[in-house]
PDB file of C-alpha atoms in Angstrom:
ATOM      1  CA  MET A 256     -22.298 -40.120 -14.035  1.00 82.00           C
ATOM      2  CA  VAL A 257     -22.270 -37.193 -11.752  1.00 90.00           C
ATOM      3  CA  PRO A 258     -25.832 -36.336 -12.321  1.00 93.00           C
ATOM      4  CA  LEU A 259     -26.121 -32.211 -13.473  1.00 93.00           C
ATOM      5  CA  GLN A 260     -28.411 -30.985 -10.293  1.00 95.00           C
ATOM      6  CA  TYR A 261     -25.772 -32.204  -7.877  1.00 96.00           C
ATOM      7  CA  TYR A 262     -23.501 -29.193  -9.403  1.00 95.00           C
ATOM      8  CA  LEU A 263     -26.087 -27.408  -9.220  1.00 96.00           C
ATOM      9  CA  LEU A 264     -26.837 -27.485  -6.161  1.00 97.00           C
ATOM     10  CA  LEU A 265     -22.794 -27.625  -5.344  1.00 96.00           C
ATOM     11  CA  SER A 266     -22.258 -24.830  -7.316  1.00 97.00           C
ATOM     12  CA  ALA A 267     -26.258 -22.620  -5.050  1.00 97.00           C
ATOM     13  CA  ALA A 268     -24.902 -23.456  -1.312  1.00 97.00           C
ATOM     14  CA  LEU A 269     -21.117 -22.489  -3.130  1.00 96.00           C
ATOM     15  CA  PHE A 270     -22.929 -19.356  -4.288  1.00 97.00           C
ATOM     16  CA  CYS A 271     -24.715 -18.454  -1.189  1.00 97.00           C
ATOM     17  CA  VAL A 272     -21.746 -18.821   0.802  1.00 96.00           C
ATOM     18  CA  GLY A 273     -20.590 -16.048  -1.144  1.00 95.00           C
ATOM     19  CA  VAL A 274     -23.237 -13.951  -0.672  1.00 96.00           C
ATOM     20  CA  PHE A 275     -23.572 -14.432   2.972  1.00 96.00           C
ATOM     21  CA  GLY A 276     -20.201 -13.381   3.533  1.00 93.00           C
ATOM     22  CA  VAL A 277     -20.020  -9.875   1.347  1.00 92.00           C
ATOM     23  CA  LEU A 278     -23.323  -8.996   2.903  1.00 93.00           C
ATOM     24  CA  ALA A 279     -22.374 -10.043   7.124  1.00 92.00           C
ATOM     25  CA  ARG A 280     -18.399  -9.652   6.985  1.00 85.00           C
ATOM     26  CA  ARG A 281     -16.514  -6.225   7.269  1.00 83.00           C
ATOM     27  CA  ASN A 282     -13.474  -7.439   6.502  1.00 86.00           C
ATOM     28  CA  ALA A 283     -11.898  -6.169   2.760  1.00 85.00           C
ATOM     29  CA  LEU A 284      -9.748  -9.393   2.166  1.00 87.00           C
ATOM     30  CA  VAL A 285     -13.478 -11.571   3.401  1.00 89.00           C
ATOM     31  CA  PHE A 286     -15.280  -9.888   0.949  1.00 88.00           C
ATOM     32  CA  LEU A 287     -12.946 -10.326  -1.488  1.00 90.00           C
ATOM     33  CA  MET A 288     -12.528 -14.397  -0.854  1.00 92.00           C
ATOM     34  CA  SER A 289     -16.745 -13.997  -0.768  1.00 94.00           C
ATOM     35  CA  VAL A 290     -16.749 -12.537  -4.629  1.00 93.00           C
ATOM     36  CA  GLU A 291     -14.388 -14.821  -5.606  1.00 94.00           C
ATOM     37  CA  LEU A 292     -16.262 -18.261  -3.891  1.00 95.00           C
ATOM     38  CA  MET A 293     -19.577 -16.848  -6.106  1.00 95.00           C
ATOM     39  CA  LEU A 294     -16.827 -17.045  -9.605  1.00 95.00           C
ATOM     40  CA  ASN A 295     -16.296 -19.989  -8.933  1.00 95.00           C
ATOM     41  CA  ALA A 296     -19.857 -20.562  -8.420  1.00 96.00           C
ATOM     42  CA  ALA A 297     -20.292 -19.856 -11.484  1.00 95.00           C
ATOM     43  CA  ASN A 298     -17.252 -21.499 -12.970  1.00 95.00           C
ATOM     44  CA  VAL A 299     -18.616 -24.992 -12.034  1.00 96.00           C
ATOM     45  CA  VAL A 300     -21.845 -24.329 -13.033  1.00 96.00           C
ATOM     46  CA  PHE A 301     -20.065 -23.537 -17.529  1.00 95.00           C
ATOM     47  CA  VAL A 302     -18.671 -26.130 -16.841  1.00 95.00           C
ATOM     48  CA  ALA A 303     -21.533 -29.248 -15.363  1.00 95.00           C
ATOM     49  CA  ALA A 304     -23.173 -27.841 -18.208  1.00 94.00           C
ATOM     50  CA  SER A 305     -19.919 -27.772 -21.390  1.00 94.00           C
ATOM     51  CA  ALA A 306     -19.589 -31.005 -20.401  1.00 93.00           C
ATOM     52  CA  GLN A 307     -22.907 -32.430 -19.838  1.00 92.00           C
ATOM     53  CA  TYR A 308     -23.773 -31.142 -22.906  1.00 92.00           C
ATOM     54  CA  GLY A 309     -20.871 -32.094 -25.033  1.00 91.00           C
ATOM     55  CA  GLU A 310     -19.500 -28.337 -26.234  1.00 92.00           C
ATOM     56  CA  VAL A 311     -16.644 -26.278 -25.308  1.00 94.00           C
ATOM     57  CA  ASP A 312     -18.664 -22.872 -24.695  1.00 93.00           C
ATOM     58  CA  GLY A 313     -18.650 -22.901 -21.003  1.00 92.00           C
ATOM     59  CA  GLN A 314     -14.661 -24.237 -20.522  1.00 94.00           C
ATOM     60  CA  VAL A 315     -14.375 -20.700 -22.413  1.00 95.00           C
ATOM     61  CA  PHE A 316     -16.373 -19.011 -20.395  1.00 94.00           C
ATOM     62  CA  SER A 317     -15.064 -20.638 -17.889  1.00 95.00           C
ATOM     63  CA  LEU A 318     -11.608 -19.092 -18.599  1.00 95.00           C
ATOM     64  CA  PHE A 319     -12.278 -15.357 -18.654  1.00 95.00           C
ATOM     65  CA  VAL A 320     -13.807 -15.652 -15.160  1.00 93.00           C
ATOM     66  CA  MET A 321     -10.462 -16.447 -14.178  1.00 94.00           C
ATOM     67  CA  ALA A 322      -9.171 -13.856 -15.992  1.00 94.00           C
ATOM     68  CA  LEU A 323     -12.084 -12.338 -14.213  1.00 92.00           C
ATOM     69  CA  ALA A 324     -10.688 -13.142 -10.765  1.00 92.00           C
ATOM     70  CA  ALA A 325      -7.191 -12.612 -10.831  1.00 93.00           C
ATOM     71  CA  ALA A 326      -8.593  -8.830 -12.222  1.00 93.00           C
ATOM     72  CA  GLU A 327     -10.218  -8.288  -9.461  1.00 90.00           C
ATOM     73  CA  VAL A 328      -7.728  -9.523  -6.999  1.00 90.00           C
ATOM     74  CA  ALA A 329      -5.181  -7.655  -8.222  1.00 91.00           C
ATOM     75  CA  VAL A 330      -7.251  -4.283  -7.979  1.00 91.00           C
ATOM     76  CA  GLY A 331      -8.264  -5.621  -4.648  1.00 88.00           C
ATOM     77  CA  ILE A 332      -4.749  -6.485  -3.109  1.00 89.00           C
ATOM     78  CA  GLY A 333      -4.622  -2.457  -4.254  1.00 89.00           C
ATOM     79  CA  VAL A 334      -8.397  -1.671  -2.479  1.00 83.00           C
ATOM     80  CA  VAL A 335      -7.048  -3.438   0.619  1.00 85.00           C
ATOM     81  CA  LEU A 336      -3.470  -1.981   0.766  1.00 88.00           C
ATOM     82  CA  ALA A 337      -5.120   1.478   0.610  1.00 82.00           C
ATOM     83  CA  LEU A 338      -7.289   1.324   3.463  1.00 81.00           C
ATOM     84  CA  TYR A 339      -4.641  -0.425   5.644  1.00 86.00           C
ATOM     85  CA  ARG A 340      -2.450   2.223   5.240  1.00 85.00           C
ATOM     86  CA  ASN A 341      -4.583   4.956   6.131  1.00 81.00           C
ATOM     87  CA  PHE A 342      -6.811   3.992   8.556  1.00 81.00           C
ATOM     88  CA  LYS A 343      -4.786   0.978   9.636  1.00 83.00           C
ATOM     89  CA  ASP A 344      -7.654  -1.831   9.864  1.00 81.00           C
ATOM     90  CA  VAL A 345      -8.817  -3.678   6.750  1.00 81.00           C
ATOM     91  CA  ASP A 346     -12.473  -2.644   8.353  1.00 81.00           C
ATOM     92  CA  VAL A 347     -14.389  -2.015   4.559  1.00 76.00           C
ATOM     93  CA  THR A 348     -18.237   0.946   7.242  1.00 78.00           C
ATOM     94  CA  LYS A 349     -14.269   2.936   6.707  1.00 73.00           C
ATOM     95  CA  ALA A 350     -13.489   3.127   3.170  1.00 72.00           C
ATOM     96  CA  THR A 351     -16.312   5.885   3.716  1.00 72.00           C
ATOM     97  CA  THR A 352     -14.769   8.044   5.011  1.00 67.00           C
ATOM     98  CA  MET A 353     -12.557   8.333   1.982  1.00 63.00           C
ATOM     99  CA  ARG A 354     -14.007  10.982  -0.190  1.00 62.00           C
ATOM    100  CA  TRP A 355     -12.063  14.207  -2.404  1.00 59.00           C
TER     101      TRP A 355
END
């Protein structure tokens, strides 16, 4: 059996890559993929802890996180389409001009 620390290390690495993608990139698609990486890092922790302690709570939380990720993708694609339609680019820094 793989120790829980390995899963926590993997999850921390995934989360750090996701945070770097959110903070360093301007492309909306990369931004959304980075958020997905951070959500998947949380899923790894939930499932690993669930397997370690023999409970199903972590797997249930993981399903809720997947549902949240699906909703985030649906809203994110709408935002990306609106950005592209208005600016012919998916740069998130141009969204500051989209005010009332």
